[in-house]
Short mmCIF file of C-alpha atoms and ligand atoms in Angstrom, two decimals:
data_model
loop_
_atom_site.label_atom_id
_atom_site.label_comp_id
_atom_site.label_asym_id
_atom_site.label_seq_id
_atom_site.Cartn_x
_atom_site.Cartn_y
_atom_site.Cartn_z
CA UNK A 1 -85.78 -11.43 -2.81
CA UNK A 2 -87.12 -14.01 -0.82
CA UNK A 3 -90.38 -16.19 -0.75
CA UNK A 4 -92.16 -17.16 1.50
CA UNK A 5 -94.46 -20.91 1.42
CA UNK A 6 -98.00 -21.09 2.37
CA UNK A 7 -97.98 -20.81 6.32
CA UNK A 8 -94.58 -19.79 6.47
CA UNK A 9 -93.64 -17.56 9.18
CA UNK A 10 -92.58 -14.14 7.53
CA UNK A 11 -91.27 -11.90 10.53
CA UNK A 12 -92.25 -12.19 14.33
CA UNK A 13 -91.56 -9.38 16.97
CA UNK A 14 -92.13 -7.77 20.28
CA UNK A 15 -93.93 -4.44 21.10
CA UNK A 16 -92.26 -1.59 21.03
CA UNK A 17 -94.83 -1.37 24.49
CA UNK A 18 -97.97 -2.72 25.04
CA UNK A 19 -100.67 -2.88 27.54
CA UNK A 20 -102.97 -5.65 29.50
CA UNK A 21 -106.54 -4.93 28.43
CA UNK A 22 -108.85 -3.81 31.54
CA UNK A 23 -111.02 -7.04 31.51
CA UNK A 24 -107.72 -8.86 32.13
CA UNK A 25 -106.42 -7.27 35.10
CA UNK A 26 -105.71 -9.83 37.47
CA UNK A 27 -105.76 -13.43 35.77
CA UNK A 28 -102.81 -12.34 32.90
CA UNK A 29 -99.03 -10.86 34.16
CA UNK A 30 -98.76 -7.38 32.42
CA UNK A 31 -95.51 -8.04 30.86
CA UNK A 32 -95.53 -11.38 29.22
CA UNK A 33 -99.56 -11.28 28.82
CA UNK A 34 -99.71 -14.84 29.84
CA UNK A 35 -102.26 -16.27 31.75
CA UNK A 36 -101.29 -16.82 35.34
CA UNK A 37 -102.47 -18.25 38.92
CA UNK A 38 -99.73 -16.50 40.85
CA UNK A 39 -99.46 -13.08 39.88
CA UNK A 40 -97.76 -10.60 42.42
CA UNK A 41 -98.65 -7.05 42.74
CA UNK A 42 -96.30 -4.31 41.95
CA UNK A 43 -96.20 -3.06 45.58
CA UNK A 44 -95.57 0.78 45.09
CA UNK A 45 -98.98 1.40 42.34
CA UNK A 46 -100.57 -1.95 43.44
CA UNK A 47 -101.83 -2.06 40.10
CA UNK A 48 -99.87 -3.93 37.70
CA UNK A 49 -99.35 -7.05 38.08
CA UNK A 50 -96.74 -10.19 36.76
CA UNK A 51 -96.19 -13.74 36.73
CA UNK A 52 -92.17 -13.77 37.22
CA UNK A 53 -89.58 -11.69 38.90
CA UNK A 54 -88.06 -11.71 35.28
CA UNK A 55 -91.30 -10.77 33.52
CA UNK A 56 -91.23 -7.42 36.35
CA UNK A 57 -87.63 -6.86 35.61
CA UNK A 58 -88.08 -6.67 32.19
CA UNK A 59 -91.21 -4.13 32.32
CA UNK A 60 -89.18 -1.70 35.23
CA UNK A 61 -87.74 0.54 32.89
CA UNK A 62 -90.59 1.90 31.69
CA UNK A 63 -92.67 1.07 34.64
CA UNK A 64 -90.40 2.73 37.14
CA UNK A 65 -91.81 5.72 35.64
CA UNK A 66 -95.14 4.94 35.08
CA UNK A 67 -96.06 3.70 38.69
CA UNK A 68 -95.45 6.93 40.08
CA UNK A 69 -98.07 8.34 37.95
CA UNK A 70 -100.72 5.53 38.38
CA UNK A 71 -100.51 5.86 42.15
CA UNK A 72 -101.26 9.22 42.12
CA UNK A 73 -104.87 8.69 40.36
CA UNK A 74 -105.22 5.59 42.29
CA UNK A 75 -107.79 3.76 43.07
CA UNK A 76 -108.56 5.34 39.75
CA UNK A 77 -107.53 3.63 36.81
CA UNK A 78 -106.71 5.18 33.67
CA UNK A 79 -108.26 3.57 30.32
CA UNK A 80 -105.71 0.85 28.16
CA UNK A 81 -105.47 4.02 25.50
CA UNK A 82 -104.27 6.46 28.22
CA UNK A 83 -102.14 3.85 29.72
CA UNK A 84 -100.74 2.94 26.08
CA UNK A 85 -99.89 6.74 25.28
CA UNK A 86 -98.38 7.24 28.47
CA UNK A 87 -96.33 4.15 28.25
CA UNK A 88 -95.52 5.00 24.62
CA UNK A 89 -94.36 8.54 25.97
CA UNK A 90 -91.92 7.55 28.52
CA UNK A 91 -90.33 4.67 25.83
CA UNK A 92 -89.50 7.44 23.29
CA UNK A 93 -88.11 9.97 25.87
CA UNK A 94 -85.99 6.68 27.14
CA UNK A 95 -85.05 5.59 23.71
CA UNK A 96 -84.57 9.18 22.51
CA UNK A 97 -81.09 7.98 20.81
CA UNK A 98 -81.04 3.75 20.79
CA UNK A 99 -82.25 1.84 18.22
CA UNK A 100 -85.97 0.90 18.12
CA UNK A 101 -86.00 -0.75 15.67
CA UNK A 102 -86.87 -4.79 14.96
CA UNK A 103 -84.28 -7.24 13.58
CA UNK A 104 -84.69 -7.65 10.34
CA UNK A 105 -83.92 -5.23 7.92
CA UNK A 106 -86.74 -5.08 5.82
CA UNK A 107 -89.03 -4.62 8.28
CA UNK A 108 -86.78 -1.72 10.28
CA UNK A 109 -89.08 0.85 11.85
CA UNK A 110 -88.65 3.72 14.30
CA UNK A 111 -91.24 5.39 16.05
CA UNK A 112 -90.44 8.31 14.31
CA UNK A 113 -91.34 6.57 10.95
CA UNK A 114 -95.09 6.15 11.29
CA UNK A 115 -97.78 7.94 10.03
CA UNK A 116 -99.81 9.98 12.06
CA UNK A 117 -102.70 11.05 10.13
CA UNK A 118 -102.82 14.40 12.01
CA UNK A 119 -104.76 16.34 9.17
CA UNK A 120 -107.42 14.03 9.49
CA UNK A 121 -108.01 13.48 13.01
CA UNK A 122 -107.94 17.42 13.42
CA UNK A 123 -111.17 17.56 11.64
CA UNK A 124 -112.85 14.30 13.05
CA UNK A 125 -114.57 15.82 15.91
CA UNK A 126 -114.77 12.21 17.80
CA UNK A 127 -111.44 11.82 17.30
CA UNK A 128 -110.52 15.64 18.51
CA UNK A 129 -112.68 15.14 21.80
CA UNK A 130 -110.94 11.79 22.53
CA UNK A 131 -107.70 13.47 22.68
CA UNK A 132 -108.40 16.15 24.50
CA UNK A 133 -109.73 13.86 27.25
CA UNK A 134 -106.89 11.68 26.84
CA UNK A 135 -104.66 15.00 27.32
CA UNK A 136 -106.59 15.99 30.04
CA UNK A 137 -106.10 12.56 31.89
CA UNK A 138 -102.41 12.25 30.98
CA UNK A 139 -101.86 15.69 33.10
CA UNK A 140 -103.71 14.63 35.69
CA UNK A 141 -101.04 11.46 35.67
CA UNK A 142 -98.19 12.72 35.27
CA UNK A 143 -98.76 16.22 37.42
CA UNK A 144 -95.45 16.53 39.06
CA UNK A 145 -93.70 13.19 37.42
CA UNK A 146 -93.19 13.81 34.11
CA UNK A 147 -92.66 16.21 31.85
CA UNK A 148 -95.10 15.89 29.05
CA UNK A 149 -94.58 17.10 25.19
CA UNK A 150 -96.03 20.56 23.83
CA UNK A 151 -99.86 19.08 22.58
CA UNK A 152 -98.72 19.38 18.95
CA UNK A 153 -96.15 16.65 19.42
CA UNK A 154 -98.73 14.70 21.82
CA UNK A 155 -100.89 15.01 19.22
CA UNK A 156 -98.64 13.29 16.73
CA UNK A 157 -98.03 10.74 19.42
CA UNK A 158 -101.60 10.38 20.15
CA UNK A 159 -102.04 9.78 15.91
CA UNK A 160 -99.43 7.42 15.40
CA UNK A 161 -101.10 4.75 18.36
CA UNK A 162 -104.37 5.25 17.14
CA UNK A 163 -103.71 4.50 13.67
CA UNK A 164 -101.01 1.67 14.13
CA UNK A 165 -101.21 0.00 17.34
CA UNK A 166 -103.11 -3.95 16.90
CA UNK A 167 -105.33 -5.53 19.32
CA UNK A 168 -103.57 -8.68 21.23
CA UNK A 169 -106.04 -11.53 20.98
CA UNK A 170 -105.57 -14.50 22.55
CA UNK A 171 -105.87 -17.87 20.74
CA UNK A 172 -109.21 -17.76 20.69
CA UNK A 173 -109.46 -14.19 19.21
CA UNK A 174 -110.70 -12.72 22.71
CA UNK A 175 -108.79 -9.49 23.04
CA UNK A 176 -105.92 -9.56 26.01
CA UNK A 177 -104.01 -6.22 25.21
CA UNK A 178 -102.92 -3.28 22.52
CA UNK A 179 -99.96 -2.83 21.33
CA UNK A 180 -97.65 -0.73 19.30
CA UNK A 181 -95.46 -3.17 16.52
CA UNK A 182 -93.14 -0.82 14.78
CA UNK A 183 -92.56 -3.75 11.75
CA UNK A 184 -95.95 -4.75 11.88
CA UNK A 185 -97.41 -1.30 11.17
CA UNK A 186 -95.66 -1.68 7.84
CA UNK A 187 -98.29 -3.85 6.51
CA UNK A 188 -101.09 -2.47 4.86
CA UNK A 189 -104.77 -3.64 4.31
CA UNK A 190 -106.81 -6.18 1.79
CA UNK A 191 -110.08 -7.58 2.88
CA UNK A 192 -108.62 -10.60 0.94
CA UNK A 193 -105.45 -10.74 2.66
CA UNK A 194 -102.54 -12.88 1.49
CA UNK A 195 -101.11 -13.20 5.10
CA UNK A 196 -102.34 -13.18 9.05
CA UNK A 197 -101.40 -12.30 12.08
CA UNK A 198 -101.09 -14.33 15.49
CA UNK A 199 -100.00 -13.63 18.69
CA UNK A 200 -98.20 -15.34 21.30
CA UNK A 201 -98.48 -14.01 24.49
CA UNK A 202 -97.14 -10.64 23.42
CA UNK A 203 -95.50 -11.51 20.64
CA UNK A 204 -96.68 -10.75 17.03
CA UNK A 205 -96.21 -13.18 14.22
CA UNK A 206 -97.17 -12.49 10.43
CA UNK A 207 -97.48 -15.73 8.32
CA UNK A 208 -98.19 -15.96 5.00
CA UNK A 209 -102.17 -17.16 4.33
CA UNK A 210 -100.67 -18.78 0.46
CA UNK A 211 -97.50 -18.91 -1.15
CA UNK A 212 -96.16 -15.08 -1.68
CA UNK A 213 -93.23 -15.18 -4.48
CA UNK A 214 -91.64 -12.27 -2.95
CA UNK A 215 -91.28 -10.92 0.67
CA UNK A 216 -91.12 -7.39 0.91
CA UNK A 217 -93.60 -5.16 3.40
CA UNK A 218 -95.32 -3.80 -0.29
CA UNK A 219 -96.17 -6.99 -1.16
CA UNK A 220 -97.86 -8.32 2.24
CA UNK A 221 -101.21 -7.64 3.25
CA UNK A 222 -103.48 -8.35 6.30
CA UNK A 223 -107.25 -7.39 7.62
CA UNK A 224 -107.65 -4.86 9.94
CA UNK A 225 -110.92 -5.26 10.45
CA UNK A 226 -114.03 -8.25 10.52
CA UNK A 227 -114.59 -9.97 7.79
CA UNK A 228 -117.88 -10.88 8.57
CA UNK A 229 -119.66 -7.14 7.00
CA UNK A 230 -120.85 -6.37 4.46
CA UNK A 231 -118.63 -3.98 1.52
CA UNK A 232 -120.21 -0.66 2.82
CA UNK A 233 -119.62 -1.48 6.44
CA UNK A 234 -115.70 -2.94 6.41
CA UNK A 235 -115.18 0.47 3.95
CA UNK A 236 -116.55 2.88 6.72
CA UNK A 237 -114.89 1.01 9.57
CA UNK A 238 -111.56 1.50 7.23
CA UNK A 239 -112.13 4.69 6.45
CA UNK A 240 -113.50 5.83 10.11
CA UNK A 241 -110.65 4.36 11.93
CA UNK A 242 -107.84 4.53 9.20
CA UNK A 243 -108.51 6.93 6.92
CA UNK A 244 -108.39 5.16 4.16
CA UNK A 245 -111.23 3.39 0.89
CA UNK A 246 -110.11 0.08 0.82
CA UNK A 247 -109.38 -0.73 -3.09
CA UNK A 248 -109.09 -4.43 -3.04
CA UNK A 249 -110.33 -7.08 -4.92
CA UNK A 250 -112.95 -8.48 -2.36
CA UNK A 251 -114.45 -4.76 -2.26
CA UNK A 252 -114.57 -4.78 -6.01
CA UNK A 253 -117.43 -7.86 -6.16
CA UNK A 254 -120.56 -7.39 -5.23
CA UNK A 255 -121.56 -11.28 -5.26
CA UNK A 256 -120.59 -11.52 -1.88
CA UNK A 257 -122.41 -8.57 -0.59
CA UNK A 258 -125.56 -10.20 -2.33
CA UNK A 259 -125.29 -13.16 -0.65
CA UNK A 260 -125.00 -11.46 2.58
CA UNK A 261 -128.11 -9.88 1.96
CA UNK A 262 -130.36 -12.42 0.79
CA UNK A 263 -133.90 -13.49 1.19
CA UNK A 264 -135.89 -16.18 0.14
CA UNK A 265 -137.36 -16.23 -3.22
CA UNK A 266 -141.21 -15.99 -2.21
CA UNK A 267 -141.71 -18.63 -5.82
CA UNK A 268 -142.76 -21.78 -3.14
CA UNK A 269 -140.84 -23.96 -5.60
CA UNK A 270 -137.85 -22.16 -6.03
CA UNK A 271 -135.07 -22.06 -3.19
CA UNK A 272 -133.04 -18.99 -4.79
CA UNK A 273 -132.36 -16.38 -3.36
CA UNK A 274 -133.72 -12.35 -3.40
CA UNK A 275 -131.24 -9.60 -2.90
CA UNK A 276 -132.66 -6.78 -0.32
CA UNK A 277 -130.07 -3.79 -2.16
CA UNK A 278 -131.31 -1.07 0.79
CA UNK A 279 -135.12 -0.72 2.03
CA UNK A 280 -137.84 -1.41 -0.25
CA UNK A 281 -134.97 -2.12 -2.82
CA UNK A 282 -135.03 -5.79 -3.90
CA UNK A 283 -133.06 -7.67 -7.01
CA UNK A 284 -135.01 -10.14 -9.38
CA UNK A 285 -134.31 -13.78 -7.70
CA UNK A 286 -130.82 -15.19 -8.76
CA UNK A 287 -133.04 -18.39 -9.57
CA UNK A 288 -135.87 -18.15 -11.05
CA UNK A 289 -135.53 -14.91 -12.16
CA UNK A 290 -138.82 -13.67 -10.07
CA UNK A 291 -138.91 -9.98 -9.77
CA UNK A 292 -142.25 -8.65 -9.12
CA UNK A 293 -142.87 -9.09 -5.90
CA UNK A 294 -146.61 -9.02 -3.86
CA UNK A 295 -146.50 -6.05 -1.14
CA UNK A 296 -146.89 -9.08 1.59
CA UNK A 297 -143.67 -10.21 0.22
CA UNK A 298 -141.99 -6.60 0.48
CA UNK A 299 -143.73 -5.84 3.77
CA UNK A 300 -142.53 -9.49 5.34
CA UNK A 301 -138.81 -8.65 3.95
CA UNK A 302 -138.29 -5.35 5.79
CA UNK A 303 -140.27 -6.61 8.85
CA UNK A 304 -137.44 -9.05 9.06
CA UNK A 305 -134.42 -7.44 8.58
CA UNK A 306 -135.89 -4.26 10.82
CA UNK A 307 -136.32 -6.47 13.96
CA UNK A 308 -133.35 -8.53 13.40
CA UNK A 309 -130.96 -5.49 13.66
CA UNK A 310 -133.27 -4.49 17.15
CA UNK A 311 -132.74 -8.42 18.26
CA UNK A 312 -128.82 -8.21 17.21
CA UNK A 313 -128.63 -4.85 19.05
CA UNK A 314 -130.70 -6.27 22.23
CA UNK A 315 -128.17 -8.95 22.17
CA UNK A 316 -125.47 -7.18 22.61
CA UNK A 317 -126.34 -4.94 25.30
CA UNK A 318 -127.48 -8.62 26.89
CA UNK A 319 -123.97 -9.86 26.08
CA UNK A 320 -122.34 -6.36 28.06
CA UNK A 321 -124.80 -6.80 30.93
CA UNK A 322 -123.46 -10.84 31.08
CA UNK A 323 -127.33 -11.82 31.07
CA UNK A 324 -126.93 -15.05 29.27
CA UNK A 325 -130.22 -16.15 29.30
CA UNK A 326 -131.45 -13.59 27.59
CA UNK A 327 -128.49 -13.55 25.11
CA UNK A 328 -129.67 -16.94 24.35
CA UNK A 329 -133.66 -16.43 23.93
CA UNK A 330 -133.02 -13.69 21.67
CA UNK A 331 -130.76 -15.80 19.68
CA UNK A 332 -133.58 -18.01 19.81
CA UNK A 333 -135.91 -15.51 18.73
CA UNK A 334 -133.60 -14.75 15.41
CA UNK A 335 -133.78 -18.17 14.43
CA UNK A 336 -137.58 -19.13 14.81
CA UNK A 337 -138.84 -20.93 12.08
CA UNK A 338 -141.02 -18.06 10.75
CA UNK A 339 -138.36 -15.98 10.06
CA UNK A 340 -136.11 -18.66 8.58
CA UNK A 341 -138.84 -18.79 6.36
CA UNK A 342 -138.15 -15.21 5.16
CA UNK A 343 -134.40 -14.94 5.40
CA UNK A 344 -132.16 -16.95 3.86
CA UNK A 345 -129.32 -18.50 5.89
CA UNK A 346 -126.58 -17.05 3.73
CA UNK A 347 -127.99 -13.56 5.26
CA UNK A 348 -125.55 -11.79 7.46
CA UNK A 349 -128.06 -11.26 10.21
CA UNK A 350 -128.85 -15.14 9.66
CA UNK A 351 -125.25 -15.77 10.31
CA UNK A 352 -124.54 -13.03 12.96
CA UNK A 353 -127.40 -14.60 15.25
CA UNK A 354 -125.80 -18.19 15.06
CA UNK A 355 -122.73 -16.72 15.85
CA UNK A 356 -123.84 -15.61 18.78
CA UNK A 357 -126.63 -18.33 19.39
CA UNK A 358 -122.95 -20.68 19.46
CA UNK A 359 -121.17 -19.07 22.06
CA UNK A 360 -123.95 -18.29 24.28
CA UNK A 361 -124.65 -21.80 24.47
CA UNK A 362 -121.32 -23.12 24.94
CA UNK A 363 -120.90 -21.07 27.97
CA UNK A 364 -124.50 -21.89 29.24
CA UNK A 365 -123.35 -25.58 29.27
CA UNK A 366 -125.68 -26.73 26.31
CA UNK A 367 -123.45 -29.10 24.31
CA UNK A 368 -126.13 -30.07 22.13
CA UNK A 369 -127.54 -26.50 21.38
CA UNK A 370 -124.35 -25.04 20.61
CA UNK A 371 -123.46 -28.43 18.19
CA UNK A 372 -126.18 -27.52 16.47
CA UNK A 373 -125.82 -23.76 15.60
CA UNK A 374 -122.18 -24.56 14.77
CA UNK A 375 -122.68 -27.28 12.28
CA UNK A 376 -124.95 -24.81 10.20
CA UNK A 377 -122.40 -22.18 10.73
CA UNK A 378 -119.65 -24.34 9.24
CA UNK A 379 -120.80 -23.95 5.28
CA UNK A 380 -121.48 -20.29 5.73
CA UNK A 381 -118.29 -18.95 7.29
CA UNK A 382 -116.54 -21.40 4.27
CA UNK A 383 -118.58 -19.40 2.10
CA UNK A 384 -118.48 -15.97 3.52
CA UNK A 385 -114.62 -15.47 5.12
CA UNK A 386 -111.81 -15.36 2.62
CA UNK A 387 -110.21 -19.39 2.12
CA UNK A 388 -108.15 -20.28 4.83
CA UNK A 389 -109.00 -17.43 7.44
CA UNK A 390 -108.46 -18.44 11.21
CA UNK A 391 -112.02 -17.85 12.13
CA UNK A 392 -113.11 -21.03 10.01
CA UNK A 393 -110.30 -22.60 11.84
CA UNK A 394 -111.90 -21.49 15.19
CA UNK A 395 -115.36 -22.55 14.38
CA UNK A 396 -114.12 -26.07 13.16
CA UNK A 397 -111.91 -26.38 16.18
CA UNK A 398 -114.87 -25.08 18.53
CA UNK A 399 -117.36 -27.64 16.61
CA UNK A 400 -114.89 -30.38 16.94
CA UNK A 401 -114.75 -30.07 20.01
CA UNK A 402 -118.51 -30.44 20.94
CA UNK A 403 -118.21 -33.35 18.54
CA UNK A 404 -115.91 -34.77 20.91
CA UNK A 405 -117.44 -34.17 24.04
CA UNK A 406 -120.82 -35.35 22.89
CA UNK A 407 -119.01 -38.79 21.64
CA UNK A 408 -119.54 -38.39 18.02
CA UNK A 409 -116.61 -39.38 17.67
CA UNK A 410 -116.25 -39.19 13.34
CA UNK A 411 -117.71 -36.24 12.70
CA UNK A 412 -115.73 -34.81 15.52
CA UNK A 413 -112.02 -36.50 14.07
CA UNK A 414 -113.18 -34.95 10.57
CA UNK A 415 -113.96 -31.43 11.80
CA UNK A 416 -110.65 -30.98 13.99
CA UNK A 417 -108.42 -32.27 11.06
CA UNK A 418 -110.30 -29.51 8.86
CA UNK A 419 -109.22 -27.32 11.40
CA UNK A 420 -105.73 -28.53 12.26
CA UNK A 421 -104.87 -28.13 8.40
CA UNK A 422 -106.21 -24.19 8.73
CA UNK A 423 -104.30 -23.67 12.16
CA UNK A 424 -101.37 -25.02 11.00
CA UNK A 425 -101.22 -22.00 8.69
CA UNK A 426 -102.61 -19.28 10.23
CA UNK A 427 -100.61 -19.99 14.39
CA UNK A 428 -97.93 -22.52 13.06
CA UNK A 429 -97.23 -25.61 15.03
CA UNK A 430 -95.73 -24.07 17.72
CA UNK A 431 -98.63 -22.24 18.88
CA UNK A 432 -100.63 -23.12 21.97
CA UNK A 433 -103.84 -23.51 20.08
CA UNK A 434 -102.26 -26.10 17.45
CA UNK A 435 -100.64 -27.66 20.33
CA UNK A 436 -104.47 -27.96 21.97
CA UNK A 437 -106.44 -28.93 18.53
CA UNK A 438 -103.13 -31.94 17.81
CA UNK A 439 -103.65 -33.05 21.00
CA UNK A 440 -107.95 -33.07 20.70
CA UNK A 441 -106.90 -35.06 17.43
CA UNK A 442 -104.89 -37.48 19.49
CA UNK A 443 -107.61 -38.24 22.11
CA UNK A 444 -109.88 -38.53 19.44
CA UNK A 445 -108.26 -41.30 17.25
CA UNK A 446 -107.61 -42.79 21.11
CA UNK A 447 -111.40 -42.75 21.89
CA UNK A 448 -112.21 -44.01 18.06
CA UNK A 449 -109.54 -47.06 18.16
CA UNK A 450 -110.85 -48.03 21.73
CA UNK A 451 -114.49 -47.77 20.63
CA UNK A 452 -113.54 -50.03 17.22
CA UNK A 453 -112.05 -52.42 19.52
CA UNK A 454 -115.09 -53.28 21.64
CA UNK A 455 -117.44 -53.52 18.84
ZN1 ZN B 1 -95.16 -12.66 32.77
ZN1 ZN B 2 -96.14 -0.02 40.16
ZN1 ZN B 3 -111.36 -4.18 0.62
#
């Protein structure tokens, strides 16, 4: 059996179909998912749209039947998971007999070989509702067009997406699509995975996060969800979405989940930290060993964490509503020195509102703000997300950057070769984003010789 090397590329493919996520419509082609300036319309639906006559060749097949279903609900415009199933639908009738398979052997898939899950989503009342309105949409499509499946076999359809299909992010993790990967949907969960995927325009690569002695789809695992949560929270999200309790090592220690919910030790000359287990619950200081705390204490604790989750919530209906400024006082707000004071800045919260705090200042233009949030992040994504996971890559790459801009120019050569040597593993060196971060590197050690030479 073979092996495969830390960073190795263990199996790339192409959807078995896919769509462009809403947000996208308009500024990436709908076939290749690639971002383009000269996109032409598909003049019969006037909806989808591509960057090549090749990349609209290449999509007719299934298209051709499609469009005549879009234009009938036009200008309405069915959501990406009634788009996906419909897309999905006319594919299987089409392939009915070929092979749908991927290349390589081991990872041979058909349709017909995933799971469903139908028991479960039967009794999952959210899950029953959003089928039935996806049903009732789909009818409404295809009225006259198409000839859909008795709703037991939609139904197995309509399982099968939702369990397997993977969200196409872009290199920098924003989400540009869903897709369906027949080889891919081999590969099972670990919150401590041992490889990653990547995508390239529409293509999905797996590569392998540390050296795996041997390659086989039982031996490879990958997230499927954020990293950044707490135990309780990934295991819900798992269980909500895939039916499954996750098993793994990283669910098995609670360290982490302490350290995501610490405080600080209320002993002035201590700097421990004070686990906050649920409300009014807290540990004895990892420290000093403290553990009988004043009510003040207690009462400042849950004050803290209470409006930090309204603040985090606040700033994400802020984020939906594109209101930056206020994105960016409440950010503020999280990180005011009086609560510092209380929560400790390995606290997920902490870490949540610097996330945010980050990008809401990069895209407000404030180089120096953003720098700032992002070199504190740097120590506690290291020690929160599992070694060598893209989004420390990201954060390096994104802080590097800043580093750059704002001419600093050694921290900023140090932080985007921290990155480079993460990227390298997780997109390989053909991807656009290593291609972007080497070539940051290059104008950095440009800018660095130049500066050497005049002083
Ligand atoms: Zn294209
Ligand atoms: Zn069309
Ligand atoms: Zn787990």
């Amino acid at each position: 059996m073979k092996s495969a090397r830390k960073g190795e590329l263990i199996f790339e493919e192409r959807p078995f179909t896919h769509v462009l996520d809403h947000s996208q419509q308009g500024q990436r082609c709908h076939s290749c998912l690639e971002r383009s300036e000269h996109l032409k319309k598909c003049t019969a639906c006037g909806l989808l749209r591509y960057c090549s006559l090749a990349c609209q060749r290449c999509d007719w097949p299934i298209h051709r039947r499609e469009c005549p279903c879009l234009k009938q609900v036009a200008p309405n415009v069915p959501l990406d998971s009634v788009r996906l199933m419909l897309r999905i639908l006319i594919k299987t009738q089409l392939l009915e007999k070929e092979d749908q398979s991927t290349t390589e052997t081991v990872w041979r898939r058909t349709f017909h070989d995933l799971m469903s899950h139908i028991e479960e989503i039967q009794v999952d009342p959210s899950r029953s509702q959003q089928f039935a309105q996806i049903v009732y949409t789909l009818r409404e499509l295809c009225q006259g067009q198409l000839d859909l499946p008795p709703v037991t076999q939609l139904m197995e359809v309509f399982g099968k997406v939702t369990i397997n299909s993977f969200t196409i992010c872009d290199g920098d993790l924003q989400a540009v699509g869903v897709g369906l990967y027949l080889g891919a949907s081999y590969l099972d969960h670990s919150c401590q995975p041992n490889a990653v995927v990547s995508f390239q325009g529409q293509k999905l690569m797996v590569r392998a996060l540390r050296d795996i002695p041997e390659v086989k789809p039982s031996n490879i695992f990958i997230s499927y969800t954020d990293q950044l949560a707490i135990t309780e929270d990934r295991q819900r999200q798992l269980k909500e979405q895939y039916y499954f309790s996750c098993q793994c090592c990283r669910c098995q220690d609670i360290s982490l989940d302490r350290l995501l919910k610490s405080f600080v030790c209320p002993v002035p000359t201590c700097t421990g930290a004070v686990c906050r287990i649920q409300v009014g619950e807290l540990l004895p200081c990892g420290s000093c060993g403290m553990n009988s705390y004043e009510e003040s204490y207690r009462r400042k604790v849950e004050d803290t964490f209470h409006h930090l989750i309204q603040d985090l919530q606040q700033i994400e209906q802020a984020k939906k509503a594109k209101d930056l400024d206020k994105v960016l006082s409440l950010c503020q707000k999280c990180l005011n020195p009086d609560t510092v004071m209380v929560l400790h800045s390995n606290n997920l919260l902490h870490i949540q509102a610097l996330d945010r705090g980050l990008d809401v200042a990069i895209d407000l233009g404030l180089w120096e703000q953003a720098l700032k949030y992002g070199l504190q992040l740097i120590p506690l994504y290291i020690k929160v997300y599992p070694s060598g996971s893209p989004q420390v890559g990201l954060l390096l790459l994104k802080v590097g950057k800043l580093e750059l801009y704002l001419q600093r120019l050694e921290c900023a050569l140090q932080h985007l070769q921290q990155g480079e040597s993460i990227i390298r593993v997780t997109h390989g060196r053909f991807h656009e984003l290593y291609c972007q971060l080497s070539e940051l590197i290059d104008q950095c050690t440009d800018e660095l010789r130049v500066h050497m030479e005049h002083s």
